[in-house]
Amino acid sequence: MKIGIIGPLDSINNILEIKQEFINDVKFNIYVAHTLKETREQIKICQDESDGILFTGPAVFDCVINHIKLYKPHIFVPHNESSLYSFLLKEKNLKMKNISIDVIDKNIAKESLKDTSIENFYILPHKTGANEKTYIDFHEKNIKENNVDTVLTTFSPIYDYFKERNFPVYRLYTTLFSIRNCINTLINEIKNREIDFAKISVQIIKIDFEEKRLNKFSTLEKSLDFQKKIIPYLQLIQGAIFHNNWNEFIIFSNKGFLISNEAKLEFSKLLSKNNFSIISGVGIGKTASEAEINAYEALKFSVTQKKNCFFICDENKNIIDPTNDIDFNIGVIITDERDKIKDISQKIDLSIGYINKIKNIINLYNTNIFSSDIFANYLGISNKSARRILKKLIDGGYASVIGKELKYSSGRPQNMIKINLDI
């Protein structure tokens, strides 16, 4: 499981103090963002490379959520009373009379400071849409108008700003207790998402050529042409397709693949590039039967739109228009990925279909380390074929042997292979 930590370096280092507690379950990816602007730049990379996102504070999270759609589990570590108590305990001999504080809640600050020697405090709580300048202006106004002698800030850039001007300033950090709770919460959300995404899903596609004089051979020809066009989509969602009728197809896959941005974008392209009618419904359910029923409910709704379209009916019978939240920028990524997959295919003499399968298995199971037995099981092929594919990947530089598996029964331990397709 990979968790991306995003925020200023000092806050990240604060979080990494307890990384050993999670060493068996989590690999932490680091994305340093000193300013809120840098956070928005880093988040796109972070989402692609991580299973979940841990923001170092509420301001870092706020600047992202208002500009970028987050599709991975995420949480921010709050600056609460424990942050203030920790500071006061550490700096108990510090002489402060009038202080200016940012982000901390007013009631929390009032409760935390009531038994201290501090006479006056001025607070600007976390404010949606505010940037560093908003808080700097607040602090400077208090320094000029209210004789503030100390600034307490949760922002690394604001700390640097006042430090450079030799004004007394201190950082309020999130505490290890809060960090630990947030990481555990995020781990549970990631695991729940994996279980949810593994739910079986069904897609029903209905086509209509709208040409009344077509004979059965022309109809068959057009139907076969459509099936050729849908192959890239099937590879993307790892779907199994069956005929219900000459003009109706049923696809079995899972929720994670079918509701992904890539899948929705690919199917939207299919709808727009054909000169005949295509309507579709996707159903999600706890069982195959429930998913199929929901798929037909979504298909009924698609029929009422009188245009090429598709809708999703989820486990709660909600009808969803999947085109509302497609990230169309991902089309560039898909094209780039296809070029890379084609290059790998030519380099190691392995079909594009198998490379797509391997990529999707890595994404679905959140691991790129396999023994040949497990690899064969995931791909649905023999051990001999799995070993042949793994050898091609190793010889081509896309995989490496990293050790032996632990064996608790008789038999020779198998090599553990780490695959790195870089796509």
XYZ file of C-alpha atoms in Angstrom:
423
model
C 0.000 0.000 0.000
C 1.409 3.388 -1.032
C 0.477 6.586 0.842
C 1.575 9.930 -0.561
C 2.452 12.611 1.998
C 2.193 16.127 0.601
C 3.158 19.405 2.267
C 6.224 21.338 3.530
C 9.344 19.272 4.241
C 9.433 20.001 7.975
C 5.816 18.846 8.354
C 6.547 15.732 6.292
C 9.551 14.908 8.490
C 7.297 15.302 11.522
C 4.961 12.643 10.093
C 7.830 10.316 9.147
C 8.869 10.069 12.809
C 6.333 7.267 13.189
C 6.775 5.571 9.803
C 8.388 2.513 11.433
C 5.048 1.713 13.069
C 3.577 1.097 9.604
C 6.632 -0.364 7.848
C 4.959 -3.751 7.176
C 1.822 -2.256 5.612
C 2.723 1.065 4.042
C 5.278 2.603 1.722
C 5.309 6.394 2.110
C 5.873 8.522 -1.010
C 7.074 12.064 -0.351
C 5.851 15.128 -2.269
C 7.435 18.304 -0.950
C 5.363 21.456 -1.452
C 6.608 24.523 0.394
C 3.797 26.800 -0.833
C 0.117 26.276 -1.594
C 0.821 26.788 -5.300
C 3.431 24.023 -5.251
C 0.873 21.749 -3.570
C -1.483 22.046 -6.539
C 1.381 21.221 -8.886
C 2.426 18.135 -6.907
C -1.007 16.637 -6.294
C -1.444 15.318 -9.848
C 1.726 13.244 -9.578
C 0.803 12.159 -6.065
C -2.622 10.839 -7.149
C -1.114 8.827 -9.995
C 1.530 7.185 -7.814
C -0.293 6.625 -4.499
C -3.217 4.581 -3.173
C -4.117 7.290 -0.669
C -3.088 10.871 0.144
C -2.101 12.341 3.511
C -2.081 16.144 3.596
C 0.133 17.649 6.292
C -2.514 20.194 7.300
C -5.936 21.695 6.505
C -4.606 24.617 4.447
C -2.651 22.262 2.175
C -5.797 20.165 1.686
C -8.042 23.197 1.165
C -5.931 24.671 -1.636
C -6.194 21.370 -3.543
C -9.834 20.435 -2.993
C -11.050 23.753 -4.448
C -9.110 23.318 -7.705
C -8.564 19.594 -8.378
C -10.871 16.572 -8.187
C -9.503 14.001 -5.739
C -10.347 10.422 -6.729
C -8.085 8.625 -4.243
C -8.827 8.224 -0.492
C -7.441 11.245 1.354
C -7.253 12.921 4.745
C -5.505 15.886 6.337
C -3.831 16.011 9.735
C -5.624 18.679 11.817
C -3.987 21.393 13.882
C -6.027 21.050 17.070
C -5.659 21.575 20.809
C -2.898 18.967 20.960
C -0.786 21.136 18.594
C -1.146 24.118 20.902
C -0.649 22.123 24.116
C 2.484 20.523 22.680
C 3.937 23.943 21.838
C 3.114 25.414 25.254
C 4.699 22.450 27.015
C 7.836 22.617 24.917
C 8.183 26.416 25.256
C 6.915 26.776 28.829
C 9.645 29.270 29.737
C 8.890 31.519 26.779
C 7.784 35.030 27.676
C 4.740 35.995 25.596
C 2.040 38.554 26.346
C 0.254 39.275 23.076
C 0.219 36.615 20.369
C -1.187 36.243 16.862
C -2.248 32.739 15.747
C -3.426 31.319 12.418
C -5.585 28.301 11.469
C -6.319 27.118 15.052
C -10.005 27.226 16.033
C -10.924 30.149 18.336
C -12.618 28.010 20.991
C -9.701 25.577 21.063
C -7.227 28.452 21.495
C -9.330 30.064 24.219
C -9.528 26.823 26.186
C -5.818 26.028 25.726
C -4.539 29.487 26.723
C -6.813 30.320 29.634
C -4.367 29.199 32.351
C -1.242 30.718 30.799
C 0.453 34.085 31.293
C -0.651 35.250 27.854
C -2.747 38.388 28.181
C -4.193 38.780 24.669
C -4.413 36.561 21.627
C -5.718 37.233 18.132
C -6.807 34.379 15.875
C -7.577 33.945 12.196
C -9.022 30.409 11.956
C -8.694 28.235 8.879
C -10.353 30.128 6.045
C -11.414 28.416 2.818
C -9.678 29.946 -0.203
C -7.155 31.929 1.855
C -3.478 31.893 0.860
C -0.282 32.663 2.777
C -0.603 36.403 2.110
C -4.010 36.478 3.832
C -2.474 35.181 7.045
C 0.681 37.312 6.780
C -1.476 40.459 6.422
C -3.458 39.372 9.492
C -0.320 38.894 11.588
C 1.280 42.168 10.438
C -1.892 44.086 11.234
C -1.857 42.652 14.766
C 1.814 43.516 15.190
C 1.149 47.136 14.226
C -2.210 47.705 15.891
C -2.306 45.323 18.868
C 1.311 45.248 20.068
C 1.634 41.542 19.285
C 5.061 40.289 20.389
C 4.892 36.699 19.040
C 3.439 34.945 15.982
C 2.349 31.286 16.114
C 1.853 29.853 12.641
C 1.046 26.502 11.075
C 2.621 27.598 7.757
C 6.240 26.968 6.847
C 6.447 29.972 4.422
C 4.941 32.311 7.042
C 7.446 31.073 9.626
C 10.268 31.816 7.143
C 8.779 35.235 6.350
C 8.858 36.487 9.959
C 12.108 34.685 10.753
C 13.839 36.594 7.950
C 12.557 39.826 9.535
C 13.858 38.799 12.981
C 10.388 38.840 14.480
C 9.624 36.201 17.170
C 7.777 33.401 15.357
C 7.132 29.760 16.175
C 5.731 26.823 14.215
C 2.724 24.855 15.402
C 3.082 21.254 14.290
C 0.574 18.445 14.165
C 1.149 15.938 16.962
C 2.161 12.294 16.595
C -1.129 11.253 18.198
C -3.147 13.050 15.500
C -0.833 11.792 12.746
C -1.149 8.182 13.922
C -4.952 8.387 14.007
C -5.084 9.910 10.519
C -2.795 7.271 9.001
C -4.868 4.453 10.524
C -8.072 6.061 9.225
C -6.567 6.435 5.748
C -5.357 2.807 5.687
C -8.884 1.628 6.491
C -10.354 3.858 3.749
C -7.900 2.448 1.197
C -8.745 -1.145 2.186
C -12.487 -0.412 2.016
C -12.023 1.137 -1.414
C -10.199 -1.965 -2.638
C -13.057 -4.178 -1.420
C -15.626 -1.839 -2.973
C -13.799 -1.692 -6.306
C -13.652 -5.502 -6.487
C -17.472 -5.705 -6.660
C -18.710 -7.412 -9.786
C -20.153 -5.081 -12.394
C -22.069 -5.635 -15.603
C -22.329 -3.457 -18.701
C -25.008 -3.961 -21.328
C -24.537 -2.395 -24.741
C -27.276 -2.147 -27.343
C -26.604 -1.080 -30.927
C -29.032 -0.096 -33.704
C -27.969 0.594 -37.281
C -31.212 2.457 -38.119
C -31.051 1.258 -41.736
C -34.194 -0.741 -42.445
C -32.976 -2.307 -45.703
C -29.897 -4.009 -44.265
C -29.809 -7.751 -45.000
C -28.568 -10.224 -42.404
C -25.020 -10.292 -43.866
C -24.712 -6.501 -43.779
C -26.014 -6.525 -40.213
C -23.499 -9.194 -39.236
C -20.682 -7.255 -40.900
C -21.529 -4.077 -38.997
C -21.883 -5.998 -35.744
C -18.427 -7.564 -36.211
C -16.990 -4.148 -37.047
C -18.345 -2.809 -33.749
C -16.808 -5.724 -31.856
C -13.403 -4.889 -33.332
C -13.740 -1.274 -32.233
C -14.605 -2.250 -28.665
C -11.464 -4.402 -28.150
C -9.284 -1.548 -26.697
C -12.068 -0.800 -24.209
C -12.320 -4.465 -23.194
C -8.559 -4.622 -22.683
C -8.726 -1.519 -20.502
C -11.465 -2.876 -18.217
C -10.298 -6.514 -18.325
C -13.829 -7.398 -19.434
C -15.386 -10.612 -20.721
C -17.979 -9.976 -23.455
C -20.927 -12.176 -24.480
C -23.791 -11.892 -26.992
C -27.338 -11.561 -25.693
C -28.638 -10.966 -29.213
C -27.172 -9.820 -32.539
C -27.401 -6.209 -31.345
C -26.954 -6.641 -27.590
C -23.760 -7.393 -25.709
C -23.099 -8.032 -22.028
C -19.712 -7.357 -20.426
C -18.550 -8.638 -17.034
C -15.833 -6.738 -15.177
C -15.473 -5.124 -11.754
C -16.415 -1.737 -10.350
C -12.846 -0.422 -10.103
C -12.202 -0.881 -13.808
C -15.618 0.212 -15.112
C -15.888 3.497 -13.198
C -12.287 4.572 -13.749
C -11.668 7.841 -15.596
C -9.814 5.953 -18.321
C -12.717 3.574 -18.951
C -15.351 6.307 -19.004
C -13.294 8.372 -21.412
C -12.597 5.404 -23.698
C -16.281 4.436 -23.885
C -17.296 8.063 -24.476
C -14.984 8.096 -27.496
C -16.631 4.917 -28.755
C -20.054 6.568 -28.506
C -18.961 9.612 -30.488
C -17.026 7.898 -33.278
C -19.770 5.651 -34.686
C -22.479 6.562 -37.174
C -25.039 4.234 -35.622
C -26.959 4.219 -32.350
C -25.192 2.951 -29.195
C -26.794 3.011 -25.768
C -25.443 1.356 -22.661
C -26.086 0.753 -18.981
C -23.583 -0.178 -16.278
C -24.801 -1.986 -13.184
C -22.947 -2.442 -9.899
C -24.029 -4.951 -7.287
C -23.019 -7.341 -4.541
C -23.817 -10.291 -6.816
C -23.707 -10.857 -10.576
C -27.503 -11.077 -10.641
C -27.936 -7.757 -8.825
C -25.359 -6.098 -11.081
C -27.179 -7.347 -14.210
C -30.548 -6.082 -12.938
C -29.014 -2.675 -12.226
C -27.380 -2.619 -15.679
C -30.802 -3.036 -17.316
C -32.175 -0.225 -15.111
C -29.378 2.040 -16.348
C -30.024 0.918 -19.944
C -33.709 1.849 -19.632
C -32.709 5.343 -18.596
C -30.273 5.584 -21.527
C -33.113 4.706 -23.941
C -35.109 7.745 -22.756
C -32.274 10.111 -23.758
C -32.726 9.351 -27.482
C -29.006 9.732 -28.205
C -25.756 7.801 -27.874
C -25.111 7.685 -24.137
C -24.485 5.475 -21.116
C -25.517 5.608 -17.467
C -24.551 3.791 -14.285
C -26.939 2.274 -11.730
C -25.082 1.782 -8.451
C -25.710 -0.574 -5.504
C -28.247 1.879 -4.063
C -30.223 2.152 -7.313
C -28.924 5.656 -7.997
C -28.727 6.540 -11.704
C -25.472 8.378 -12.427
C -24.300 10.214 -15.538
C -20.620 9.150 -15.719
C -19.701 11.903 -18.182
C -20.200 14.586 -15.512
C -16.893 13.869 -13.791
C -14.638 12.656 -16.598
C -11.202 14.240 -16.486
C -10.673 14.816 -20.218
C -7.001 15.697 -19.618
C -6.482 12.020 -18.991
C -6.882 11.413 -22.716
C -3.350 12.689 -23.200
C -2.159 10.217 -20.578
C -3.971 7.325 -22.258
C -2.390 8.149 -25.624
C 1.034 8.394 -24.011
C 0.489 5.081 -22.201
C -0.507 3.363 -25.431
C 2.706 4.511 -27.091
C 4.755 3.205 -24.155
C 2.881 -0.111 -24.141
C 3.482 -0.469 -27.877
C 7.213 0.184 -27.384
C 7.432 -2.425 -24.602
C 5.509 -4.927 -26.735
C 7.937 -4.543 -29.627
C 11.022 -4.565 -27.404
C 10.276 -7.799 -25.505
C 8.030 -9.556 -28.044
C 4.984 -9.707 -25.775
C 1.465 -8.876 -26.933
C -0.123 -5.523 -26.089
C -3.030 -7.447 -24.528
C -0.762 -9.157 -21.995
C 1.006 -5.912 -21.112
C -2.364 -4.232 -20.504
C -3.399 -7.176 -18.322
C -0.204 -6.936 -16.264
C -0.654 -3.158 -15.821
C -4.266 -3.600 -14.703
C -3.388 -6.436 -12.290
C -0.705 -4.255 -10.672
C -3.261 -1.433 -10.249
C -6.048 -3.712 -9.021
C -4.030 -5.645 -6.418
C -1.782 -2.710 -5.449
C 1.408 -4.733 -5.807
C 4.074 -5.190 -8.461
C 5.813 -8.124 -6.744
C 4.823 -11.675 -7.733
C 5.966 -15.271 -7.643
C 5.391 -17.185 -10.881
C 2.522 -19.144 -9.251
C 0.645 -16.022 -8.167
C 1.387 -14.311 -11.489
C -0.015 -17.308 -13.389
C -3.140 -17.339 -11.220
C -3.831 -13.629 -11.767
C -3.347 -13.897 -15.536
C -5.270 -17.177 -15.818
C -2.411 -18.977 -17.579
C -0.135 -21.957 -16.859
C 2.956 -21.646 -14.617
C 5.137 -22.389 -17.621
C 3.616 -19.502 -19.604
C 3.913 -17.200 -16.579
C 7.628 -17.997 -16.202
C 8.146 -17.335 -19.930
C 6.486 -13.890 -19.668
C 8.426 -13.006 -16.502
C 11.704 -13.964 -18.234
C 10.863 -11.650 -21.136
C 10.176 -8.813 -18.709
C 13.451 -9.434 -16.845
C 15.511 -9.702 -20.047
C 13.947 -6.479 -21.330
C 14.750 -4.582 -18.126
C 11.117 -4.280 -16.990
C 11.404 -6.681 -14.042
C 14.016 -7.964 -11.596
C 14.453 -10.772 -9.071
C 14.379 -9.247 -5.584
C 14.482 -12.379 -3.401
C 12.907 -15.725 -2.585
C 9.433 -16.318 -1.203
C 9.068 -17.733 2.330
C 8.055 -21.394 2.169
C 6.276 -23.096 5.039
C 5.842 -26.355 3.166
C 8.053 -28.667 1.141
C 9.275 -27.565 -2.255
C 11.799 -25.148 -3.656
C 11.190 -21.456 -2.793
C 10.229 -19.433 -5.855
C 11.866 -16.216 -6.980
C 9.956 -13.024 -6.134
C 9.840 -10.800 -9.212
C 9.349 -7.021 -9.075
C 7.777 -5.614 -12.257
C 8.334 -1.997 -13.261
C 6.592 -1.138 -16.547
C 6.846 2.631 -15.902
C 3.436 3.320 -17.507
